[in-house]
Amino acid sequence: MREPFIYKGTIPRIVFGAGTVAKVADELVNLSRHRALVLSTAHQEADAKALAERLGAVCVGVFSGAVMHTPVEVTLEALRVFSDKGADCVISFGGGSTIGLGKAIAYRNNTPQLVIATTYAGSEVTPILGQTDRGIKTTVRDLSVLPETVIYDPELTYALPVNMTVNSGLNAIAHAVEGLYAQDRNPVSSMMAMEGIAALHRALPAIAGDPRNPAARSDALYGSWLCGVVLGTVGMALHHKMCHTLGGTFDLPHAETHAILLPHTVAYTEAAVPHLLAPIAALMGTDRAATGLFDFARAIGAPSKLQDLGLTSRDLDKATEIALQNPYWNPRPLEANGIKEMLQKALEGARPGSS
């Protein structure tokens, strides 16, 4: 007999397929918007400006100041540009940093958002906004930050460097992994989680071998979409709490932090609910999900040590203390010694289960 559950879908309009970036103008018409502000990071500014030029009169400008962890001061600057340009919507072109900025703007002025996803962040299909103010990262869950339309064009990911692909893909997998043991999990979200993980498990090694493999790039984008839907449907736990703590407090890069921490946070939680993580262990061909994820990440060239990102052993006490403040629900309760031991292994890149 199945356990009782509640499922509520929040998926925005999805436009998926090669060449779909050409449909941006049509999608603006569908939203009844005519004065779009294009958002990007400085790294993707040239692509954002090229998009703005193609859109012509329906685009009022480009703001290329998006950065990691969505600092509030950057959001306020973007809001001023939005107002000065008389924009009536935003187009977020890029990955998690740009998508986060678009959400932060919408949270404050309720503007419609169209996202053109160029990484595997997954946040484009969630009603979740993470933002940083004076070194503390907090999370808001509100339907006002959910984009109205998302365009997934695999061709835009062909040039994504393999290291960014791997880290972004593991970031997406983390969303789905936590969905499997979420307090409010349900059969639909769990099915999406395993389908998304399986797609990325197929795609990432293929991309590492051939970065412009069309089928693998399409599979990776499909998998990241499903993992993102899981993130937006059910609650997250220890893994996301730790990533927010390390990212917001120590300014660690978002995707790399997810990639390194995932096997270790899974090892901590798996001790309490091995049956819920058994499907991942089976997919990876291992006895434990944590070791399977660690070995998979190493095989595709992912980073493995937090110390390589700049974290030091002196930071672990502070990280543990912050993680225990307003902790997320987790199947295995958060305990200081266990959290610090987990972080020590992640700092050194030790394989979960090793002494």
PDB file of C-alpha atoms in Angstrom, residues 45-258:
ATOM      1  CA  GLU A  45      27.744  39.928 -21.932  1.00  0.00           C
ATOM      2  CA  ALA A  46      28.651  39.540 -25.629  1.00  0.00           C
ATOM      3  CA  ASP A  47      26.025  36.806 -26.094  1.00  0.00           C
ATOM      4  CA  ALA A  48      23.443  38.886 -24.219  1.00  0.00           C
ATOM      5  CA  LYS A  49      24.140  41.905 -26.426  1.00  0.00           C
ATOM      6  CA  ALA A  50      23.875  39.749 -29.553  1.00  0.00           C
ATOM      7  CA  LEU A  51      20.478  38.531 -28.347  1.00  0.00           C
ATOM      8  CA  ALA A  52      19.387  42.104 -27.626  1.00  0.00           C
ATOM      9  CA  GLU A  53      20.416  43.147 -31.130  1.00  0.00           C
ATOM     10  CA  ARG A  54      18.402  40.305 -32.678  1.00  0.00           C
ATOM     11  CA  LEU A  55      15.346  41.287 -30.648  1.00  0.00           C
ATOM     12  CA  GLY A  56      15.521  44.888 -31.826  1.00  0.00           C
ATOM     13  CA  ALA A  57      12.862  47.268 -30.562  1.00  0.00           C
ATOM     14  CA  VAL A  58      11.359  44.818 -28.049  1.00  0.00           C
ATOM     15  CA  CYS A  59      14.609  44.945 -26.037  1.00  0.00           C
ATOM     16  CA  VAL A  60      15.426  48.087 -24.028  1.00  0.00           C
ATOM     17  CA  GLY A  61      18.952  47.138 -22.947  1.00  0.00           C
ATOM     18  CA  VAL A  62      21.349  44.731 -21.247  1.00  0.00           C
ATOM     19  CA  PHE A  63      22.408  44.502 -17.602  1.00  0.00           C
ATOM     20  CA  SER A  64      25.491  42.283 -17.366  1.00  0.00           C
ATOM     21  CA  GLY A  65      26.240  42.593 -13.653  1.00  0.00           C
ATOM     22  CA  ALA A  66      24.864  39.261 -12.406  1.00  0.00           C
ATOM     23  CA  VAL A  67      27.233  37.465 -10.006  1.00  0.00           C
ATOM     24  CA  MET A  68      27.228  34.389  -7.777  1.00  0.00           C
ATOM     25  CA  HIS A  69      24.966  34.155  -4.753  1.00  0.00           C
ATOM     26  CA  THR A  70      22.770  37.093  -5.870  1.00  0.00           C
ATOM     27  CA  PRO A  71      24.043  39.918  -3.624  1.00  0.00           C
ATOM     28  CA  VAL A  72      21.263  42.323  -2.663  1.00  0.00           C
ATOM     29  CA  GLU A  73      23.327  45.353  -3.725  1.00  0.00           C
ATOM     30  CA  VAL A  74      23.560  44.010  -7.296  1.00  0.00           C
ATOM     31  CA  THR A  75      19.805  43.412  -7.365  1.00  0.00           C
ATOM     32  CA  LEU A  76      19.146  47.018  -6.291  1.00  0.00           C
ATOM     33  CA  GLU A  77      21.439  48.289  -9.050  1.00  0.00           C
ATOM     34  CA  ALA A  78      19.627  46.143 -11.633  1.00  0.00           C
ATOM     35  CA  LEU A  79      16.266  47.409 -10.383  1.00  0.00           C
ATOM     36  CA  ARG A  80      17.403  50.980 -11.018  1.00  0.00           C
ATOM     37  CA  VAL A  81      18.358  50.083 -14.589  1.00  0.00           C
ATOM     38  CA  PHE A  82      15.032  48.268 -15.045  1.00  0.00           C
ATOM     39  CA  SER A  83      13.155  51.373 -13.934  1.00  0.00           C
ATOM     40  CA  ASP A  84      15.292  53.838 -15.902  1.00  0.00           C
ATOM     41  CA  LYS A  85      14.843  51.831 -19.110  1.00  0.00           C
ATOM     42  CA  GLY A  86      11.091  51.473 -18.630  1.00  0.00           C
ATOM     43  CA  ALA A  87      11.321  47.684 -18.937  1.00  0.00           C
ATOM     44  CA  ASP A  88       8.250  45.489 -18.586  1.00  0.00           C
ATOM     45  CA  CYS A  89       9.976  42.095 -18.213  1.00  0.00           C
ATOM     46  CA  VAL A  90      13.394  40.454 -17.924  1.00  0.00           C
ATOM     47  CA  ILE A  91      15.137  37.880 -20.076  1.00  0.00           C
ATOM     48  CA  SER A  92      17.694  35.946 -18.027  1.00  0.00           C
ATOM     49  CA  PHE A  93      20.354  34.582 -20.385  1.00  0.00           C
ATOM     50  CA  GLY A  94      22.713  32.175 -18.641  1.00  0.00           C
ATOM     51  CA  GLY A  95      22.993  29.985 -15.568  1.00  0.00           C
ATOM     52  CA  GLY A  96      22.246  30.180 -11.878  1.00  0.00           C
ATOM     53  CA  SER A  97      23.758  33.598 -11.203  1.00  0.00           C
ATOM     54  CA  THR A  98      21.757  35.328 -13.924  1.00  0.00           C
ATOM     55  CA  ILE A  99      18.592  33.368 -13.196  1.00  0.00           C
ATOM     56  CA  GLY A 100      18.923  34.317  -9.530  1.00  0.00           C
ATOM     57  CA  LEU A 101      19.132  37.994 -10.425  1.00  0.00           C
ATOM     58  CA  GLY A 102      16.012  37.760 -12.574  1.00  0.00           C
ATOM     59  CA  LYS A 103      14.163  36.105  -9.700  1.00  0.00           C
ATOM     60  CA  ALA A 104      15.377  38.745  -7.230  1.00  0.00           C
ATOM     61  CA  ILE A 105      14.033  41.484  -9.507  1.00  0.00           C
ATOM     62  CA  ALA A 106      10.701  39.697  -9.914  1.00  0.00           C
ATOM     63  CA  TYR A 107      10.441  39.177  -6.162  1.00  0.00           C
ATOM     64  CA  ARG A 108      10.566  42.936  -5.710  1.00  0.00           C
ATOM     65  CA  ASN A 109       8.510  44.189  -8.656  1.00  0.00           C
ATOM     66  CA  ASN A 110       6.600  41.088  -9.852  1.00  0.00           C
ATOM     67  CA  THR A 111       7.854  41.431 -13.424  1.00  0.00           C
ATOM     68  CA  PRO A 112       7.452  38.466 -15.810  1.00  0.00           C
ATOM     69  CA  GLN A 113      10.595  36.462 -16.510  1.00  0.00           C
ATOM     70  CA  LEU A 114      11.728  34.576 -19.574  1.00  0.00           C
ATOM     71  CA  VAL A 115      14.783  32.381 -19.004  1.00  0.00           C
ATOM     72  CA  ILE A 116      17.192  31.098 -21.650  1.00  0.00           C
ATOM     73  CA  ALA A 117      19.090  28.413 -19.758  1.00  0.00           C
ATOM     74  CA  THR A 118      22.697  27.854 -20.856  1.00  0.00           C
ATOM     75  CA  THR A 119      23.845  25.619 -17.967  1.00  0.00           C
ATOM     76  CA  TYR A 120      22.314  22.814 -15.931  1.00  0.00           C
ATOM     77  CA  ALA A 121      21.529  24.857 -12.813  1.00  0.00           C
ATOM     78  CA  GLY A 122      17.850  23.888 -12.684  1.00  0.00           C
ATOM     79  CA  SER A 123      16.828  26.949 -10.660  1.00  0.00           C
ATOM     80  CA  GLU A 124      14.902  28.303 -13.657  1.00  0.00           C
ATOM     81  CA  VAL A 125      11.982  25.985 -12.859  1.00  0.00           C
ATOM     82  CA  THR A 126      11.799  26.616  -9.122  1.00  0.00           C
ATOM     83  CA  PRO A 127       9.933  29.157  -6.969  1.00  0.00           C
ATOM     84  CA  ILE A 128      13.098  29.485  -4.861  1.00  0.00           C
ATOM     85  CA  LEU A 129      15.377  32.505  -4.567  1.00  0.00           C
ATOM     86  CA  GLY A 130      18.708  32.396  -2.745  1.00  0.00           C
ATOM     87  CA  GLN A 131      20.234  35.824  -2.072  1.00  0.00           C
ATOM     88  CA  THR A 132      23.127  37.139  -0.029  1.00  0.00           C
ATOM     89  CA  ASP A 133      23.165  40.173   2.236  1.00  0.00           C
ATOM     90  CA  ARG A 134      26.322  41.072   4.201  1.00  0.00           C
ATOM     91  CA  GLY A 135      27.774  37.584   3.877  1.00  0.00           C
ATOM     92  CA  ILE A 136      24.659  35.648   4.899  1.00  0.00           C
ATOM     93  CA  LYS A 137      22.747  33.695   2.264  1.00  0.00           C
ATOM     94  CA  THR A 138      19.038  33.234   2.840  1.00  0.00           C
ATOM     95  CA  THR A 139      16.345  31.447   0.861  1.00  0.00           C
ATOM     96  CA  VAL A 140      12.890  32.625  -0.151  1.00  0.00           C
ATOM     97  CA  ARG A 141      10.236  30.265  -1.517  1.00  0.00           C
ATOM     98  CA  ASP A 142       7.493  32.222  -3.283  1.00  0.00           C
ATOM     99  CA  LEU A 143       5.576  31.680  -6.518  1.00  0.00           C
ATOM    100  CA  SER A 144       6.336  35.274  -7.506  1.00  0.00           C
ATOM    101  CA  VAL A 145       9.933  34.268  -8.316  1.00  0.00           C
ATOM    102  CA  LEU A 146       8.989  31.380 -10.619  1.00  0.00           C
ATOM    103  CA  PRO A 147       9.775  32.323 -14.248  1.00  0.00           C
ATOM    104  CA  GLU A 148       6.843  32.296 -16.658  1.00  0.00           C
ATOM    105  CA  THR A 149       8.720  30.739 -19.604  1.00  0.00           C
ATOM    106  CA  VAL A 150      11.944  28.754 -19.963  1.00  0.00           C
ATOM    107  CA  ILE A 151      13.711  28.098 -23.257  1.00  0.00           C
ATOM    108  CA  TYR A 152      16.021  25.084 -23.374  1.00  0.00           C
ATOM    109  CA  ASP A 153      18.115  25.097 -26.533  1.00  0.00           C
ATOM    110  CA  PRO A 154      20.823  22.397 -26.356  1.00  0.00           C
ATOM    111  CA  GLU A 155      22.821  24.206 -29.040  1.00  0.00           C
ATOM    112  CA  LEU A 156      23.544  27.001 -26.539  1.00  0.00           C
ATOM    113  CA  THR A 157      25.370  24.496 -24.309  1.00  0.00           C
ATOM    114  CA  TYR A 158      27.734  23.055 -26.945  1.00  0.00           C
ATOM    115  CA  ALA A 159      30.478  25.518 -26.045  1.00  0.00           C
ATOM    116  CA  LEU A 160      30.029  25.140 -22.272  1.00  0.00           C
ATOM    117  CA  PRO A 161      33.468  24.006 -21.027  1.00  0.00           C
ATOM    118  CA  VAL A 162      33.633  20.421 -19.804  1.00  0.00           C
ATOM    119  CA  ASN A 163      34.577  21.445 -16.247  1.00  0.00           C
ATOM    120  CA  MET A 164      31.579  23.793 -16.020  1.00  0.00           C
ATOM    121  CA  THR A 165      29.367  21.101 -17.569  1.00  0.00           C
ATOM    122  CA  VAL A 166      30.444  18.535 -14.997  1.00  0.00           C
ATOM    123  CA  ASN A 167      30.005  20.845 -12.005  1.00  0.00           C
ATOM    124  CA  SER A 168      26.684  22.191 -13.236  1.00  0.00           C
ATOM    125  CA  GLY A 169      25.434  18.677 -13.948  1.00  0.00           C
ATOM    126  CA  LEU A 170      26.371  17.437 -10.486  1.00  0.00           C
ATOM    127  CA  ASN A 171      24.658  20.496  -9.029  1.00  0.00           C
ATOM    128  CA  ALA A 172      21.495  19.387 -10.854  1.00  0.00           C
ATOM    129  CA  ILE A 173      21.878  15.808  -9.614  1.00  0.00           C
ATOM    130  CA  ALA A 174      22.082  17.156  -6.051  1.00  0.00           C
ATOM    131  CA  HIS A 175      18.608  18.658  -6.410  1.00  0.00           C
ATOM    132  CA  ALA A 176      17.144  15.307  -7.373  1.00  0.00           C
ATOM    133  CA  VAL A 177      19.072  13.301  -4.785  1.00  0.00           C
ATOM    134  CA  GLU A 178      17.662  15.376  -1.942  1.00  0.00           C
ATOM    135  CA  GLY A 179      14.200  15.003  -3.438  1.00  0.00           C
ATOM    136  CA  LEU A 180      14.352  11.242  -2.855  1.00  0.00           C
ATOM    137  CA  TYR A 181      14.430  11.629   0.935  1.00  0.00           C
ATOM    138  CA  ALA A 182      12.561  14.939   1.276  1.00  0.00           C
ATOM    139  CA  GLN A 183       9.983  15.134   4.022  1.00  0.00           C
ATOM    140  CA  ASP A 184       7.297  15.984   1.459  1.00  0.00           C
ATOM    141  CA  ARG A 185       8.473  13.584  -1.274  1.00  0.00           C
ATOM    142  CA  ASN A 186       5.856  11.929  -3.447  1.00  0.00           C
ATOM    143  CA  PRO A 187       5.805   9.290  -6.213  1.00  0.00           C
ATOM    144  CA  VAL A 188       5.775  11.889  -9.005  1.00  0.00           C
ATOM    145  CA  SER A 189       8.746  13.881  -7.719  1.00  0.00           C
ATOM    146  CA  SER A 190      10.699  10.689  -6.978  1.00  0.00           C
ATOM    147  CA  MET A 191      10.050   9.409 -10.508  1.00  0.00           C
ATOM    148  CA  MET A 192      11.256  12.724 -11.955  1.00  0.00           C
ATOM    149  CA  ALA A 193      14.297  12.620  -9.683  1.00  0.00           C
ATOM    150  CA  MET A 194      15.484   9.217 -10.873  1.00  0.00           C
ATOM    151  CA  GLU A 195      14.740  10.005 -14.532  1.00  0.00           C
ATOM    152  CA  GLY A 196      16.752  13.223 -14.242  1.00  0.00           C
ATOM    153  CA  ILE A 197      19.669  11.555 -12.446  1.00  0.00           C
ATOM    154  CA  ALA A 198      19.723   8.739 -14.998  1.00  0.00           C
ATOM    155  CA  ALA A 199      19.773  11.195 -17.925  1.00  0.00           C
ATOM    156  CA  LEU A 200      22.722  13.097 -16.433  1.00  0.00           C
ATOM    157  CA  HIS A 201      24.475   9.846 -15.511  1.00  0.00           C
ATOM    158  CA  ARG A 202      24.365   8.937 -19.221  1.00  0.00           C
ATOM    159  CA  ALA A 203      25.127  12.390 -20.556  1.00  0.00           C
ATOM    160  CA  LEU A 204      28.020  13.706 -18.467  1.00  0.00           C
ATOM    161  CA  PRO A 205      30.590  11.000 -19.345  1.00  0.00           C
ATOM    162  CA  ALA A 206      29.622  11.304 -23.017  1.00  0.00           C
ATOM    163  CA  ILE A 207      30.102  15.086 -22.938  1.00  0.00           C
ATOM    164  CA  ALA A 208      33.455  14.689 -21.179  1.00  0.00           C
ATOM    165  CA  GLY A 209      34.529  12.593 -24.162  1.00  0.00           C
ATOM    166  CA  ASP A 210      32.884  14.747 -26.851  1.00  0.00           C
ATOM    167  CA  PRO A 211      31.743  18.194 -25.631  1.00  0.00           C
ATOM    168  CA  ARG A 212      29.668  18.859 -28.774  1.00  0.00           C
ATOM    169  CA  ASN A 213      27.791  15.548 -28.735  1.00  0.00           C
ATOM    170  CA  PRO A 214      24.238  16.678 -29.677  1.00  0.00           C
ATOM    171  CA  ALA A 215      22.431  13.729 -28.105  1.00  0.00           C
ATOM    172  CA  ALA A 216      24.385  13.996 -24.847  1.00  0.00           C
ATOM    173  CA  ARG A 217      23.897  17.767 -24.625  1.00  0.00           C
ATOM    174  CA  SER A 218      20.168  17.341 -25.173  1.00  0.00           C
ATOM    175  CA  ASP A 219      20.014  14.560 -22.580  1.00  0.00           C
ATOM    176  CA  ALA A 220      21.895  16.685 -20.044  1.00  0.00           C
ATOM    177  CA  LEU A 221      19.536  19.627 -20.504  1.00  0.00           C
ATOM    178  CA  TYR A 222      16.520  17.323 -20.228  1.00  0.00           C
ATOM    179  CA  GLY A 223      17.933  15.782 -17.049  1.00  0.00           C
ATOM    180  CA  SER A 224      18.718  19.145 -15.496  1.00  0.00           C
ATOM    181  CA  TRP A 225      15.171  20.313 -16.200  1.00  0.00           C
ATOM    182  CA  LEU A 226      13.719  17.317 -14.362  1.00  0.00           C
ATOM    183  CA  CYS A 227      16.123  17.742 -11.440  1.00  0.00           C
ATOM    184  CA  GLY A 228      15.170  21.414 -11.252  1.00  0.00           C
ATOM    185  CA  VAL A 229      11.487  20.538 -11.153  1.00  0.00           C
ATOM    186  CA  VAL A 230      12.206  18.285  -8.157  1.00  0.00           C
ATOM    187  CA  LEU A 231      14.021  21.143  -6.435  1.00  0.00           C
ATOM    188  CA  GLY A 232      10.973  23.352  -6.910  1.00  0.00           C
ATOM    189  CA  THR A 233       8.445  20.708  -5.872  1.00  0.00           C
ATOM    190  CA  VAL A 234       9.725  19.347  -2.553  1.00  0.00           C
ATOM    191  CA  GLY A 235      11.829  20.614   0.314  1.00  0.00           C
ATOM    192  CA  MET A 236      15.610  20.389   0.409  1.00  0.00           C
ATOM    193  CA  ALA A 237      17.720  19.161   3.313  1.00  0.00           C
ATOM    194  CA  LEU A 238      21.290  19.024   4.647  1.00  0.00           C
ATOM    195  CA  HIS A 239      23.085  19.227   1.312  1.00  0.00           C
ATOM    196  CA  HIS A 240      21.499  22.508   0.243  1.00  0.00           C
ATOM    197  CA  LYS A 241      21.859  23.980   3.719  1.00  0.00           C
ATOM    198  CA  MET A 242      25.597  23.266   3.639  1.00  0.00           C
ATOM    199  CA  CYS A 243      26.023  24.666   0.137  1.00  0.00           C
ATOM    200  CA  HIS A 244      24.216  27.872   1.089  1.00  0.00           C
ATOM    201  CA  THR A 245      26.338  28.148   4.238  1.00  0.00           C
ATOM    202  CA  LEU A 246      29.644  27.707   2.425  1.00  0.00           C
ATOM    203  CA  GLY A 247      28.655  29.782  -0.576  1.00  0.00           C
ATOM    204  CA  GLY A 248      27.187  32.727   1.277  1.00  0.00           C
ATOM    205  CA  THR A 249      29.703  32.890   4.111  1.00  0.00           C
ATOM    206  CA  PHE A 250      32.950  31.921   2.388  1.00  0.00           C
ATOM    207  CA  ASP A 251      32.047  32.977  -1.169  1.00  0.00           C
ATOM    208  CA  LEU A 252      32.780  29.525  -2.587  1.00  0.00           C
ATOM    209  CA  PRO A 253      31.714  28.900  -6.201  1.00  0.00           C
ATOM    210  CA  HIS A 254      28.188  27.509  -6.265  1.00  0.00           C
ATOM    211  CA  ALA A 255      28.330  24.552  -8.659  1.00  0.00           C
ATOM    212  CA  GLU A 256      31.783  23.358  -7.553  1.00  0.00           C
ATOM    213  CA  THR A 257      30.663  23.390  -3.929  1.00  0.00           C
ATOM    214  CA  HIS A 258      27.639  21.241  -4.810  1.00  0.00           C
TER     215      HIS A 258
END
